[in-house]
Amino acid sequence: MRKRGLALAMTAALVVGTLAGCGGNSANTSGSQAAQQSEAQTADGEQSREEVTLSAFIQQSVTGESGIWQGWGAQKLHDDLNMKINFDPTGNEVESKLSQYLVAGELPDIIGFKGLDQAQLAMDAGMLLPLDEYQDQLPNIFGEEVYQNAVKYSQDYTSGGSGKLYIMPTAIGPTAYNAYNWVPLLQWSVYKTLGKPEINTLEDYLDVVEQMVKEKPTTPDGEKVYGFSLFSDWDKYTALEISTLSFMYGIDTEYVSTLMETNIITNETKSLLADDSFYKRALKFYFDANQRGLLDPDAMTQTYDEMVAKLSSGRVMFSWFSWLTGTYNDPNAGHVNNEEDPDGYASVVAKDMKLYEAPDQTIGRNWYFGISKSCKNPDAALEFLNWLYDLDVCQYLTNGPEGVAWEKGESGEPVITNWDIVDQKTEMLMPEDVGGGAFQDGVYAFNTLGPQAATELDDGFTLSYRYWPSTIERDATKTKMKVEVNEWLGTTTLAEYLYANDMVGKSTQAVNMVQIPSDDQQIIETQIGEVVKKYSWQMVYAKDEAEFESLWQTMVNDAKGLGLDQITEYYTTEWNNALEKVKDYE
C-alpha cells in the first residue's frame, strides 16, 4: 500500500519551510529563504524555529468552533512543526462565507472545500497555490502510493484544464466493511415492546412509528415525543434531509448532482423532479407523517443542533444516519447497557431497501484541501499540508498516541486498552501530558483526513482502530442493546445481514467523476434550488393531498421554466462520460 522508499527519498530533498507567521513572506519566497529567515542559533548550536500560526477555513468541518486548535491533536502539530492552526468559524452558511472571501480576493491560508463547485470558484479566481510546483515539500502527497490515483485524477480532471494540482482530495483508499452512512434507526426499547413488527417498505415505518409514539408519547421528563424530526441547516438545492432517504434505496442524490437521482444499481440517472422520482416519494412520506401528527412541527425551521438535542433526549423515534443519535447511544447516557431494558437507536432496515455502500475511493471523495495563493507563509502551509497527509500522523490523529487508549500486543496487533476514552469521545479524558482534551479532538476539526480510515498500513492493520480485529469482535457485544439487535438479525454485523439478504447497493467511483457545469449553469441550478427548497417544505406541511400535488406541479413547472431540462440533459451526458472514465481508475 505504501512506497516508503520514495517518500523517504523525497523527504531528504524537503526544503525546511519558514515558520515565521503569515505576515512575512510573499507567495514566491523560496523554502531556503524562508528557512534562513526563521532559523536561529541556540546556545548549544542547534537550530530552532519560530512558532507560526496559520489560518484555516474548513468547510467540511462538523464543528462550529473557531479559534486556535486545542487538545492532543494540536499538541502533536506543535511538537512536530512548532505550529498552530487558527480556525475561522464555519457553522451555517459556509458557502456564503466562502463567497465573502472570494469577493474580498483573499482566502485563509488553508482551505477545506466540501464540493468541487466551490473549489472551482477559487481556482477560476487564481486564488490557490499549484501544489505540483512544490513536490519536494510534499513528499507524503506525491510519494505515497495510496494517493497517486487521486493526484493524477485531480490534475487531469479537477484542475480547470490546467493539469495542475490545486486541490488535494480526502478520504482516499478502500471503503471500510460495515461502514454505512444512511441507515434507518428506531428506538429499540419501544420497537421490541411492540414485538418488532416487520417493515417491508419505507412507508411501513409510518405505521410502526405511529404505534411507537402511542407507546411512548412523552419522555420520562414529560417532554413530547415525535415520530420524525428534521432540520434545514444543510439544505442547498433541495430539502436535503428528505432527499437523503434515497440512499437507502441505492440512489445517489448528492455526488452526481443534488438535482439528479442516480441509481447506482442500474446506472440510470434522471431528474429529481421526474414524476416517478424517489424525491416525490420521500416528500410524500414526510407529508403523510405530518398528516398523522408524527412530524415535529419545528422540522423546517430548527437547526441541526436543536434536532440533535431532541435525539439525545429520546424525543424522536426515527433517524436516518447511522451516526445521528445525539448522545442517546453513548454508554454514559445509561440506555444501551441498561440491565433491565437495553435501549438506543438501532438499525431496523426495511426489506425492500438496498443501502448505499460507498465505492473504494481510489480518487478520494468530493472534499478537498488547498492552500491560499495569498498565504504570506506558503512554506509553512505546505509543511502543514504534508503533515496532514502523513499516514503515521493520520494514524495518530485517528487513534491517539500509543499507550493512552491503545497499544500493540506481543504479536504486533494494535488493541484498544482504554475504551472509556474512546467511547466517551466528547469527554475531556485525554491526559494533559499529551495535550489534553477529548478523544475526538484529533480528527474532529477537519472531519476527514487524507486517507480512508480503512487504509492498510505497513503492519497489515488498518489506520483506524474501528477496523482492528479486536474492535470488530468487541463491536458484536459492545453493548447489551447491540447483543439484542445482533441476536435479532442473526449476524454479528449489519453488513453480514445486508449482504446475506441482498440489501446492499455498491456504488461506483464514477459518482465522483462528473465534471462541474459552467458558471451560467450553476446560476440556473441555484435558481432552481431556491424553487425546490421553497415548495418542498410547503409540500411536507400541505393541508391535504390535493394541495401536495398542486405544489409539486407548480415546483416542476417553475423549475422547467428556469432550465431544468437543460440541467437534466447535462448531467445525463456527464454521468455516461463518468461511467467510461471510471474504467481507468477502478
Coordinates of C-alpha atoms in Angstrom, one line a residue:
M1 CA 0.0 0.0 0.0
R2 CA 2.9 2.4 0.7
K3 CA 6.0 3.4 -1.2
R4 CA 8.1 4.2 1.8
G5 CA 11.4 4.4 -0.1
L6 CA 10.0 7.1 -2.4
A7 CA 8.5 9.0 0.4
L8 CA 11.8 8.9 2.4
A9 CA 13.8 9.9 -0.6
M10 CA 11.6 12.9 -1.2
T11 CA 11.8 13.8 2.5
A12 CA 15.6 14.0 2.2
A13 CA 15.0 16.6 -0.5
L14 CA 12.5 18.6 1.5
V15 CA 13.3 22.2 2.0
V16 CA 12.5 23.2 5.5
G17 CA 9.7 25.8 5.3
T18 CA 9.6 29.1 7.2
L19 CA 7.5 29.2 10.3
A20 CA 7.7 32.9 11.0
G21 CA 4.0 33.7 10.8
C22 CA 1.7 34.7 7.9
G23 CA 2.8 38.3 7.9
G24 CA 6.3 37.9 6.5
N25 CA 7.0 36.1 3.2
S26 CA 5.3 36.5 -0.1
A27 CA 3.9 33.5 -2.0
N28 CA 7.1 33.4 -4.1
T29 CA 9.5 33.1 -1.2
S30 CA 11.7 30.0 -1.6
G31 CA 12.0 27.4 1.1
S32 CA 15.7 28.1 1.6
Q33 CA 15.0 31.8 2.0
A34 CA 12.2 31.1 4.4
A35 CA 14.4 28.7 6.4
Q36 CA 17.1 31.4 6.7
Q37 CA 14.6 33.8 8.0
S38 CA 13.1 31.5 10.6
E39 CA 16.1 29.7 12.0
A40 CA 18.0 31.0 15.0
Q41 CA 21.1 29.6 16.7
T42 CA 20.5 28.3 20.2
A43 CA 23.2 28.3 22.9
D44 CA 24.3 24.8 22.1
G45 CA 24.5 25.4 18.4
E46 CA 21.3 23.6 17.4
Q47 CA 18.7 25.2 15.1
S48 CA 15.3 26.3 16.4
R49 CA 12.4 27.7 14.5
E50 CA 10.0 30.4 15.4
E51 CA 6.4 29.4 16.1
V52 CA 3.9 30.0 13.3
T53 CA 0.1 30.3 13.2
L54 CA -1.8 29.5 10.1
S55 CA -5.4 30.4 9.4
A56 CA -7.8 27.7 8.2
F57 CA -11.3 27.7 6.9
I58 CA -12.5 24.1 6.8
Q59 CA -16.0 24.0 5.2
Q60 CA -16.4 20.2 5.8
S61 CA -15.9 20.6 9.5
V62 CA -18.9 19.5 11.6
T63 CA -18.0 21.8 14.4
G64 CA -18.9 25.4 14.7
E65 CA -16.0 26.1 17.0
S66 CA -13.3 28.6 16.0
G67 CA -10.0 30.0 17.2
I68 CA -6.8 28.2 18.0
W69 CA -6.9 24.4 17.7
Q70 CA -6.7 22.9 21.1
G71 CA -6.1 19.4 22.6
W72 CA -3.8 16.5 21.9
G73 CA -4.0 16.7 18.1
A74 CA -3.0 20.3 18.2
Q75 CA -0.2 19.4 20.6
K76 CA 1.1 16.8 18.1
L77 CA 1.2 19.5 15.4
H78 CA 3.0 21.9 17.7
D79 CA 5.5 19.2 18.8
D80 CA 6.2 18.2 15.2
L81 CA 6.3 21.6 13.4
N82 CA 6.1 24.3 16.1
M83 CA 2.9 25.3 14.5
K84 CA -0.7 26.3 15.5
I85 CA -3.9 26.4 13.4
N86 CA -6.4 29.3 13.9
F87 CA -9.7 28.1 12.6
D88 CA -12.1 30.6 11.1
P89 CA -15.7 29.9 12.1
T90 CA -17.7 27.6 9.8
G91 CA -21.1 26.7 11.2
N92 CA -24.1 27.5 9.0
E93 CA -23.9 29.2 5.6
V94 CA -20.4 28.1 4.8
E95 CA -20.9 28.7 1.1
S96 CA -21.8 32.3 1.8
K97 CA -18.7 32.8 3.9
L98 CA -16.6 31.3 1.1
S99 CA -18.2 33.8 -1.3
Q100 CA -17.3 36.6 1.0
Y101 CA -13.6 35.5 1.0
L102 CA -13.6 35.2 -2.8
V103 CA -15.1 38.7 -3.2
A104 CA -12.5 40.1 -0.9
G105 CA -9.8 38.4 -3.0
E106 CA -8.1 36.7 -0.1
L107 CA -8.6 33.3 1.4
P108 CA -7.4 32.0 4.7
D109 CA -4.1 30.0 4.5
I110 CA -5.6 26.5 4.5
I111 CA -8.9 25.9 2.8
G112 CA -11.2 22.8 3.1
F113 CA -13.7 22.6 0.3
K114 CA -16.8 20.4 0.6
G115 CA -17.5 20.4 -3.1
L116 CA -15.8 20.7 -6.5
D117 CA -18.0 23.6 -7.4
Q118 CA -16.7 25.6 -4.5
A119 CA -13.1 24.7 -5.2
Q120 CA -13.6 25.6 -8.9
L121 CA -14.6 29.1 -7.9
A122 CA -11.3 29.6 -6.1
M123 CA -9.3 28.0 -9.0
D124 CA -11.0 30.2 -11.5
A125 CA -10.1 33.3 -9.4
G126 CA -6.5 32.2 -9.4
M127 CA -6.5 32.1 -5.6
L128 CA -5.0 28.6 -4.9
L129 CA -1.4 27.5 -4.9
P130 CA -0.4 25.0 -7.6
L131 CA 0.8 22.1 -5.3
D132 CA 2.6 20.2 -8.0
E133 CA 5.2 23.0 -8.2
Y134 CA 6.2 22.2 -4.7
Q135 CA 6.6 18.4 -4.9
D136 CA 9.8 18.4 -2.9
Q137 CA 7.9 19.9 0.0
L138 CA 5.0 17.5 -0.2
P139 CA 6.7 14.1 -0.1
N140 CA 3.7 12.4 1.5
I141 CA 1.2 13.5 -1.1
F142 CA 3.4 12.8 -4.1
G143 CA 5.3 9.8 -2.6
E144 CA 2.6 7.6 -1.0
E145 CA 1.2 5.1 -3.5
V146 CA -2.3 5.2 -1.9
Y147 CA -2.6 8.8 -3.1
Q148 CA -1.4 8.5 -6.7
N149 CA -4.6 7.9 -8.5
A150 CA -6.2 10.8 -6.6
V151 CA -3.3 13.1 -7.5
K152 CA -3.4 12.1 -11.2
Y153 CA -7.2 12.4 -11.4
S154 CA -7.2 15.8 -9.8
Q155 CA -4.5 17.0 -12.2
D156 CA -6.4 15.6 -15.2
Y157 CA -10.0 16.4 -14.4
T158 CA -10.3 18.9 -11.5
S159 CA -7.8 21.5 -12.4
G160 CA -9.8 23.6 -14.9
G161 CA -7.9 22.0 -17.7
S162 CA -4.5 23.3 -16.4
G163 CA -3.1 19.9 -15.5
K164 CA -2.1 21.4 -12.1
L165 CA -2.8 20.1 -8.6
Y166 CA -4.7 22.9 -6.9
I167 CA -6.9 20.8 -4.7
M168 CA -5.9 17.6 -2.9
P169 CA -8.8 15.1 -2.3
T170 CA -9.5 13.5 1.0
A171 CA -10.8 10.1 2.2
I172 CA -8.6 8.3 -0.3
G173 CA -8.5 4.5 -0.2
P174 CA -10.6 1.4 0.5
T175 CA -14.1 1.7 1.9
A176 CA -14.5 0.1 5.3
Y177 CA -16.5 -3.0 5.7
N178 CA -19.7 -2.4 7.7
A179 CA -19.4 1.4 7.3
Y180 CA -22.9 2.5 6.2
N181 CA -23.8 6.2 6.4
W182 CA -27.5 6.1 5.6
V183 CA -29.3 3.6 7.8
P184 CA -32.8 3.8 9.2
L185 CA -32.8 3.7 13.0
L186 CA -35.6 3.2 15.5
Q187 CA -35.7 3.4 19.3
W188 CA -35.0 -0.2 20.2
S189 CA -36.9 -0.5 23.5
V190 CA -40.2 0.7 22.2
Y191 CA -39.8 -1.2 18.9
K192 CA -39.2 -4.5 20.7
T193 CA -42.1 -3.8 23.1
L194 CA -44.3 -3.8 20.1
G195 CA -43.0 -7.2 19.1
K196 CA -40.5 -5.9 16.5
P197 CA -43.1 -5.6 13.7
E198 CA -41.9 -6.4 10.2
I199 CA -41.1 -3.5 8.0
N200 CA -41.2 -4.2 4.2
T201 CA -41.1 -0.7 2.7
L202 CA -40.3 2.9 3.6
E203 CA -44.0 3.6 4.1
D204 CA -44.3 0.8 6.7
Y205 CA -42.3 3.0 9.1
L206 CA -45.3 5.3 9.3
D207 CA -47.5 2.6 10.9
V208 CA -44.7 1.3 13.1
V209 CA -43.6 4.7 14.3
E210 CA -47.2 5.7 15.0
Q211 CA -47.6 2.8 17.3
M212 CA -44.3 3.6 18.9
V213 CA -45.3 7.2 19.7
K214 CA -48.6 5.9 21.2
E215 CA -46.5 3.6 23.4
K216 CA -44.2 6.4 24.4
P217 CA -45.9 9.8 23.9
T218 CA -43.5 11.6 26.3
T219 CA -40.1 11.2 27.8
P220 CA -39.6 10.4 31.5
D221 CA -39.1 14.2 31.9
G222 CA -42.5 14.8 30.4
E223 CA -41.3 16.2 27.0
K224 CA -43.4 15.4 23.9
V225 CA -42.0 12.6 21.7
Y226 CA -42.2 12.9 17.9
G227 CA -42.1 10.1 15.3
F228 CA -39.9 12.1 12.9
S229 CA -37.9 15.3 13.1
L230 CA -35.7 17.1 10.5
F231 CA -33.6 20.2 10.1
S232 CA -32.8 22.5 7.2
D233 CA -29.3 23.8 8.0
W234 CA -27.8 21.7 5.3
D235 CA -30.3 22.5 2.5
K236 CA -28.6 23.6 -0.7
Y237 CA -30.8 22.8 -3.7
T238 CA -33.3 20.5 -2.0
A239 CA -34.8 19.7 1.4
L240 CA -31.6 17.7 1.9
E241 CA -32.6 15.6 4.9
I242 CA -35.6 14.5 2.9
S243 CA -33.8 13.7 -0.4
T244 CA -31.2 11.8 1.6
L245 CA -33.6 8.9 2.2
S246 CA -32.8 7.9 -1.4
F247 CA -29.5 6.4 -0.3
M248 CA -31.5 3.7 1.5
Y249 CA -32.5 2.6 -2.0
G250 CA -29.1 2.8 -3.7
I251 CA -30.0 6.2 -5.3
D252 CA -27.4 9.0 -5.1
T253 CA -28.8 12.5 -4.7
E254 CA -25.6 14.2 -3.7
Y255 CA -22.4 13.3 -5.6
V256 CA -23.5 13.4 -9.2
S257 CA -25.9 16.3 -8.6
T258 CA -28.3 17.2 -5.9
L259 CA -30.9 17.9 -8.7
M260 CA -30.5 14.4 -10.1
E261 CA -31.3 10.8 -8.9
T262 CA -28.6 8.4 -10.0
N263 CA -29.4 4.8 -9.3
I264 CA -26.0 3.1 -8.7
I265 CA -27.6 -0.3 -9.1
T266 CA -29.0 0.2 -12.6
N267 CA -26.6 3.1 -13.5
E268 CA -29.5 5.1 -14.7
T269 CA -29.9 8.8 -13.8
K270 CA -32.9 11.2 -14.1
S271 CA -34.2 14.5 -12.7
L272 CA -35.1 14.7 -9.1
L273 CA -38.4 16.2 -10.2
A274 CA -39.4 13.4 -12.6
D275 CA -43.0 12.4 -11.7
D276 CA -41.8 8.9 -10.7
S277 CA -38.8 10.2 -8.7
F278 CA -37.9 8.9 -5.3
Y279 CA -37.8 12.5 -4.1
K280 CA -41.5 12.8 -4.6
R281 CA -41.9 9.6 -2.7
A282 CA -39.8 10.9 0.1
L283 CA -41.7 14.2 0.3
K284 CA -45.0 12.2 0.4
F285 CA -43.5 10.1 3.2
Y286 CA -43.0 13.1 5.4
F287 CA -46.3 14.7 4.2
D288 CA -48.1 11.6 5.4
A289 CA -46.1 11.7 8.7
N290 CA -47.3 15.3 9.3
Q291 CA -50.8 14.3 8.4
R292 CA -50.7 11.7 11.1
G293 CA -49.3 14.2 13.6
L294 CA -45.9 12.3 13.7
L295 CA -43.7 15.1 12.3
D296 CA -42.0 17.6 14.6
P297 CA -43.6 21.0 13.7
D298 CA -40.2 22.6 14.1
A299 CA -38.6 20.4 11.4
M300 CA -38.5 23.1 8.8
T301 CA -37.0 25.8 10.9
Q302 CA -34.9 24.2 13.6
T303 CA -31.1 23.9 13.4
Y304 CA -29.1 20.7 13.4
D305 CA -28.0 21.2 17.0
E306 CA -31.6 21.7 18.1
M307 CA -32.7 18.5 16.4
V308 CA -29.7 16.6 17.9
A309 CA -30.7 17.7 21.3
K310 CA -34.1 16.1 20.8
L311 CA -32.5 12.8 19.7
S312 CA -30.2 13.0 22.8
S313 CA -33.4 13.2 25.0
G314 CA -35.1 10.3 23.2
R315 CA -37.8 12.6 21.8
V316 CA -37.6 11.3 18.2
M317 CA -38.4 7.7 17.2
F318 CA -36.7 7.6 13.8
S319 CA -33.3 8.6 12.5
W320 CA -31.7 8.2 9.0
F321 CA -28.0 8.4 9.5
S322 CA -26.1 5.6 11.3
W323 CA -24.4 8.2 13.4
L324 CA -27.3 10.6 14.1
T325 CA -28.3 9.6 17.6
G326 CA -27.2 12.6 19.6
T327 CA -25.8 11.3 22.9
Y328 CA -28.7 8.8 23.4
N329 CA -26.5 5.9 22.3
D330 CA -23.5 7.0 24.4
P331 CA -22.8 4.4 27.2
N332 CA -22.7 7.1 29.8
A333 CA -26.3 8.1 28.9
G334 CA -27.4 4.9 30.6
H335 CA -29.6 3.4 27.8
V336 CA -27.5 0.9 25.7
N337 CA -26.3 -1.0 28.8
N338 CA -29.4 -0.8 30.9
E339 CA -29.7 -4.1 32.7
E340 CA -33.5 -4.4 32.7
D341 CA -34.2 -2.8 29.3
P342 CA -31.4 -2.1 26.9
D343 CA -32.3 0.8 24.6
G344 CA -30.9 3.1 22.0
Y345 CA -31.2 3.9 18.3
A346 CA -30.9 0.6 16.4
S347 CA -30.6 -0.3 12.8
V348 CA -34.0 -1.5 11.5
V349 CA -33.9 -1.8 7.7
A350 CA -37.0 -2.3 5.6
K351 CA -37.0 -5.4 3.4
D352 CA -37.1 -3.6 0.1
M353 CA -34.1 -1.4 0.8
K354 CA -30.6 -1.6 -0.7
L355 CA -28.4 0.6 1.5
Y356 CA -25.9 2.7 -0.4
E357 CA -22.3 1.4 0.1
A358 CA -19.6 3.9 -0.9
P359 CA -17.1 2.8 -3.5
D360 CA -13.5 2.3 -2.8
Q361 CA -12.3 5.9 -3.0
T362 CA -9.4 5.4 -5.5
I363 CA -9.5 9.1 -6.3
G364 CA -10.9 10.3 -3.0
R365 CA -14.2 11.9 -2.2
N366 CA -15.5 15.3 -3.3
W367 CA -13.9 17.1 -0.4
Y368 CA -10.5 18.8 -0.8
F369 CA -7.7 20.7 0.9
G370 CA -5.9 23.6 -0.8
I371 CA -3.5 26.4 0.1
S372 CA -4.3 30.0 -0.5
K373 CA -2.1 31.8 -3.0
S374 CA -2.3 34.8 -0.8
C375 CA -0.8 33.0 2.2
K376 CA 2.2 35.0 3.4
N377 CA 4.0 31.9 4.5
P378 CA 3.4 29.3 1.8
D379 CA 6.3 27.1 3.0
A380 CA 4.7 26.7 6.4
A381 CA 1.3 25.9 4.8
L382 CA 3.0 23.3 2.5
E383 CA 4.6 21.7 5.5
F384 CA 1.3 21.6 7.3
L385 CA -0.4 20.0 4.3
N386 CA 2.3 17.4 4.0
W387 CA 1.9 16.7 7.7
L388 CA -1.8 16.3 7.3
Y389 CA -1.3 13.6 4.6
D390 CA 1.4 11.7 6.6
L391 CA -0.1 8.2 7.2
D392 CA 1.6 8.0 10.6
V393 CA 0.2 11.4 11.6
C394 CA -3.2 10.3 10.4
Q395 CA -3.0 7.1 12.5
Y396 CA -2.1 9.3 15.5
L397 CA -4.9 11.7 14.9
T398 CA -7.4 8.9 14.5
N399 CA -6.4 6.7 17.5
G400 CA -4.5 9.0 19.8
P401 CA -0.9 8.4 20.9
E402 CA 0.1 4.8 21.5
G403 CA 0.0 4.0 25.2
V404 CA -3.0 6.2 26.0
A405 CA -6.0 4.4 24.6
W406 CA -4.3 1.7 22.6
E407 CA -1.1 -0.4 22.4
K408 CA 0.4 -3.2 20.3
G409 CA 0.3 -6.7 21.7
E410 CA 3.1 -9.2 21.5
S411 CA 2.1 -10.2 18.0
G412 CA 2.1 -6.6 16.9
E413 CA -1.6 -6.4 16.7
P414 CA -3.0 -3.0 17.8
V415 CA -5.6 -3.2 20.5
I416 CA -7.7 -0.6 22.3
T417 CA -6.8 -0.7 26.0
N418 CA -9.0 2.1 27.3
W419 CA -12.4 2.0 25.8
D420 CA -13.7 4.7 28.3
I421 CA -11.7 7.3 26.5
V422 CA -12.8 6.1 23.1
D423 CA -16.5 5.6 23.9
Q424 CA -16.8 8.8 25.7
K425 CA -15.2 10.7 22.8
T426 CA -16.5 14.1 23.7
E427 CA -15.4 13.9 27.4
M428 CA -12.1 15.6 28.4
L429 CA -10.4 12.4 29.2
M430 CA -7.1 12.6 27.3
P431 CA -4.0 13.1 29.6
E432 CA -2.6 16.5 29.9
D433 CA 0.9 15.4 29.2
V434 CA -0.2 14.6 25.6
G435 CA -2.2 17.8 25.2
G436 CA -5.4 17.0 27.0
G437 CA -8.9 17.4 25.5
A438 CA -11.3 14.8 24.3
F439 CA -10.6 11.7 22.1
Q440 CA -12.4 13.3 19.1
D441 CA -10.0 16.3 19.1
G442 CA -7.7 14.6 16.7
V443 CA -9.9 14.5 13.5
Y444 CA -12.9 16.4 14.5
A445 CA -11.7 19.8 13.4
F446 CA -11.1 18.5 9.9
N447 CA -13.9 16.0 9.6
T448 CA -11.9 13.9 7.3
L449 CA -8.2 13.2 6.6
G450 CA -6.3 12.3 3.5
P451 CA -6.6 8.5 3.7
Q452 CA -9.7 6.4 4.4
A453 CA -9.9 5.0 7.9
A454 CA -9.7 1.5 6.4
T455 CA -6.4 2.1 4.7
E456 CA -4.0 -0.7 5.4
L457 CA -0.6 0.4 6.9
D458 CA 2.8 -1.3 6.7
D459 CA 2.0 -3.5 9.7
G460 CA -1.0 -5.1 7.9
F461 CA -3.6 -3.4 10.1
T462 CA -6.0 -0.5 9.2
L463 CA -5.2 3.1 10.0
S464 CA -8.3 3.4 12.3
Y465 CA -9.0 1.4 15.4
R466 CA -12.6 0.9 14.2
Y467 CA -11.5 -1.9 11.9
W468 CA -8.9 -3.7 14.0
P469 CA -9.8 -7.4 14.6
S470 CA -10.2 -6.9 18.3
T471 CA -12.6 -3.9 17.7
I472 CA -14.7 -5.9 15.3
E473 CA -15.0 -8.7 17.8
R474 CA -15.9 -6.2 20.6
D475 CA -18.5 -4.4 18.5
A476 CA -20.6 -7.5 18.3
T477 CA -21.0 -7.4 22.0
K478 CA -20.2 -3.8 22.7
T479 CA -23.4 -3.0 24.5
K480 CA -26.4 -5.0 25.8
M481 CA -28.5 -3.4 23.1
K482 CA -26.1 -4.4 20.4
V483 CA -26.3 -8.0 21.6
E484 CA -30.0 -8.0 21.4
V485 CA -30.0 -6.4 17.9
N486 CA -27.5 -8.9 16.6
E487 CA -29.4 -11.8 18.0
W488 CA -32.5 -10.5 16.2
L489 CA -30.6 -10.1 12.9
G490 CA -28.9 -13.4 13.3
T491 CA -25.5 -12.0 12.5
T492 CA -22.6 -10.2 14.2
T493 CA -22.5 -7.1 11.9
L494 CA -25.1 -5.2 9.9
A495 CA -23.0 -5.8 6.8
E496 CA -23.4 -9.6 7.1
Y497 CA -27.1 -9.2 7.4
L498 CA -27.4 -6.9 4.5
Y499 CA -25.2 -9.0 2.2
A500 CA -27.0 -12.2 3.1
N501 CA -30.3 -10.6 2.2
D502 CA -29.2 -8.8 -1.0
M503 CA -29.8 -5.4 0.6
V504 CA -26.6 -3.6 -0.5
G505 CA -26.2 -1.1 -3.3
K506 CA -22.4 -0.9 -4.0
S507 CA -21.6 2.4 -5.6
T508 CA -19.0 3.2 -8.2
Q509 CA -16.2 5.8 -8.1
A510 CA -17.9 7.3 -11.2
V511 CA -20.2 9.3 -8.9
N512 CA -17.1 11.5 -8.1
M513 CA -16.1 11.9 -11.7
V514 CA -18.9 14.2 -13.0
Q515 CA -17.5 17.5 -14.2
I516 CA -18.9 20.6 -12.7
P517 CA -21.0 22.8 -15.0
S518 CA -20.3 26.3 -16.3
D519 CA -20.9 29.4 -14.2
D520 CA -24.0 30.2 -16.1
Q521 CA -25.4 26.7 -15.5
Q522 CA -24.6 26.9 -11.8
I523 CA -26.6 30.1 -11.6
I524 CA -29.5 28.3 -13.1
E525 CA -29.1 25.4 -10.7
T526 CA -29.1 27.9 -7.8
Q527 CA -32.3 29.4 -9.0
I528 CA -33.9 26.0 -9.4
G529 CA -32.7 25.1 -6.0
E530 CA -34.4 28.0 -4.4
V531 CA -37.7 26.9 -6.0
V532 CA -37.2 23.3 -5.0
K533 CA -36.4 24.1 -1.3
K534 CA -39.4 26.5 -1.1
Y535 CA -42.0 24.2 -2.4
S536 CA -40.6 21.0 -0.9
W537 CA -41.2 22.3 2.6
Q538 CA -44.6 23.6 1.7
M539 CA -45.5 20.2 0.3
V540 CA -44.5 18.5 3.6
Y541 CA -46.8 20.8 5.5
A542 CA -49.6 20.9 2.9
K543 CA -53.1 20.8 4.3
D544 CA -54.2 17.9 2.1
E545 CA -53.1 15.6 -0.8
A546 CA -54.7 17.9 -3.4
E547 CA -52.5 20.8 -2.2
F548 CA -49.5 18.5 -2.1
E549 CA -50.0 17.6 -5.8
S550 CA -50.7 21.2 -6.8
L551 CA -47.5 22.4 -5.1
W552 CA -45.5 19.6 -6.8
Q553 CA -46.7 20.6 -10.2
T554 CA -46.0 24.3 -9.5
M555 CA -42.5 23.4 -8.4
V556 CA -41.9 21.3 -11.5
N557 CA -43.3 23.9 -13.9
D558 CA -41.2 26.7 -12.3
A559 CA -38.1 24.6 -12.4
K560 CA -38.6 23.8 -16.0
G561 CA -39.2 27.4 -16.8
L562 CA -35.7 28.1 -15.3
G563 CA -34.0 25.4 -17.3
L564 CA -34.5 22.1 -15.5
D565 CA -34.5 20.1 -18.8
Q566 CA -31.1 21.7 -19.7
I567 CA -29.7 20.7 -16.4
T568 CA -31.0 17.1 -16.7
E569 CA -29.5 16.7 -20.2
Y570 CA -26.1 18.0 -19.0
Y571 CA -25.9 15.6 -16.1
T572 CA -27.2 12.6 -18.1
T573 CA -24.4 13.2 -20.6
E574 CA -21.8 13.7 -17.9
W575 CA -22.9 10.6 -16.0
N576 CA -22.4 8.5 -19.1
N577 CA -19.0 10.0 -19.6
A578 CA -18.1 9.3 -16.0
L579 CA -19.0 5.6 -16.4
E580 CA -16.5 5.4 -19.2
K581 CA -13.9 7.4 -17.4
V582 CA -14.0 5.3 -14.2
K583 CA -12.7 2.3 -16.0
D584 CA -9.2 3.7 -15.8
Y585 CA -9.4 4.1 -12.0
E586 CA -11.3 1.1 -10.6

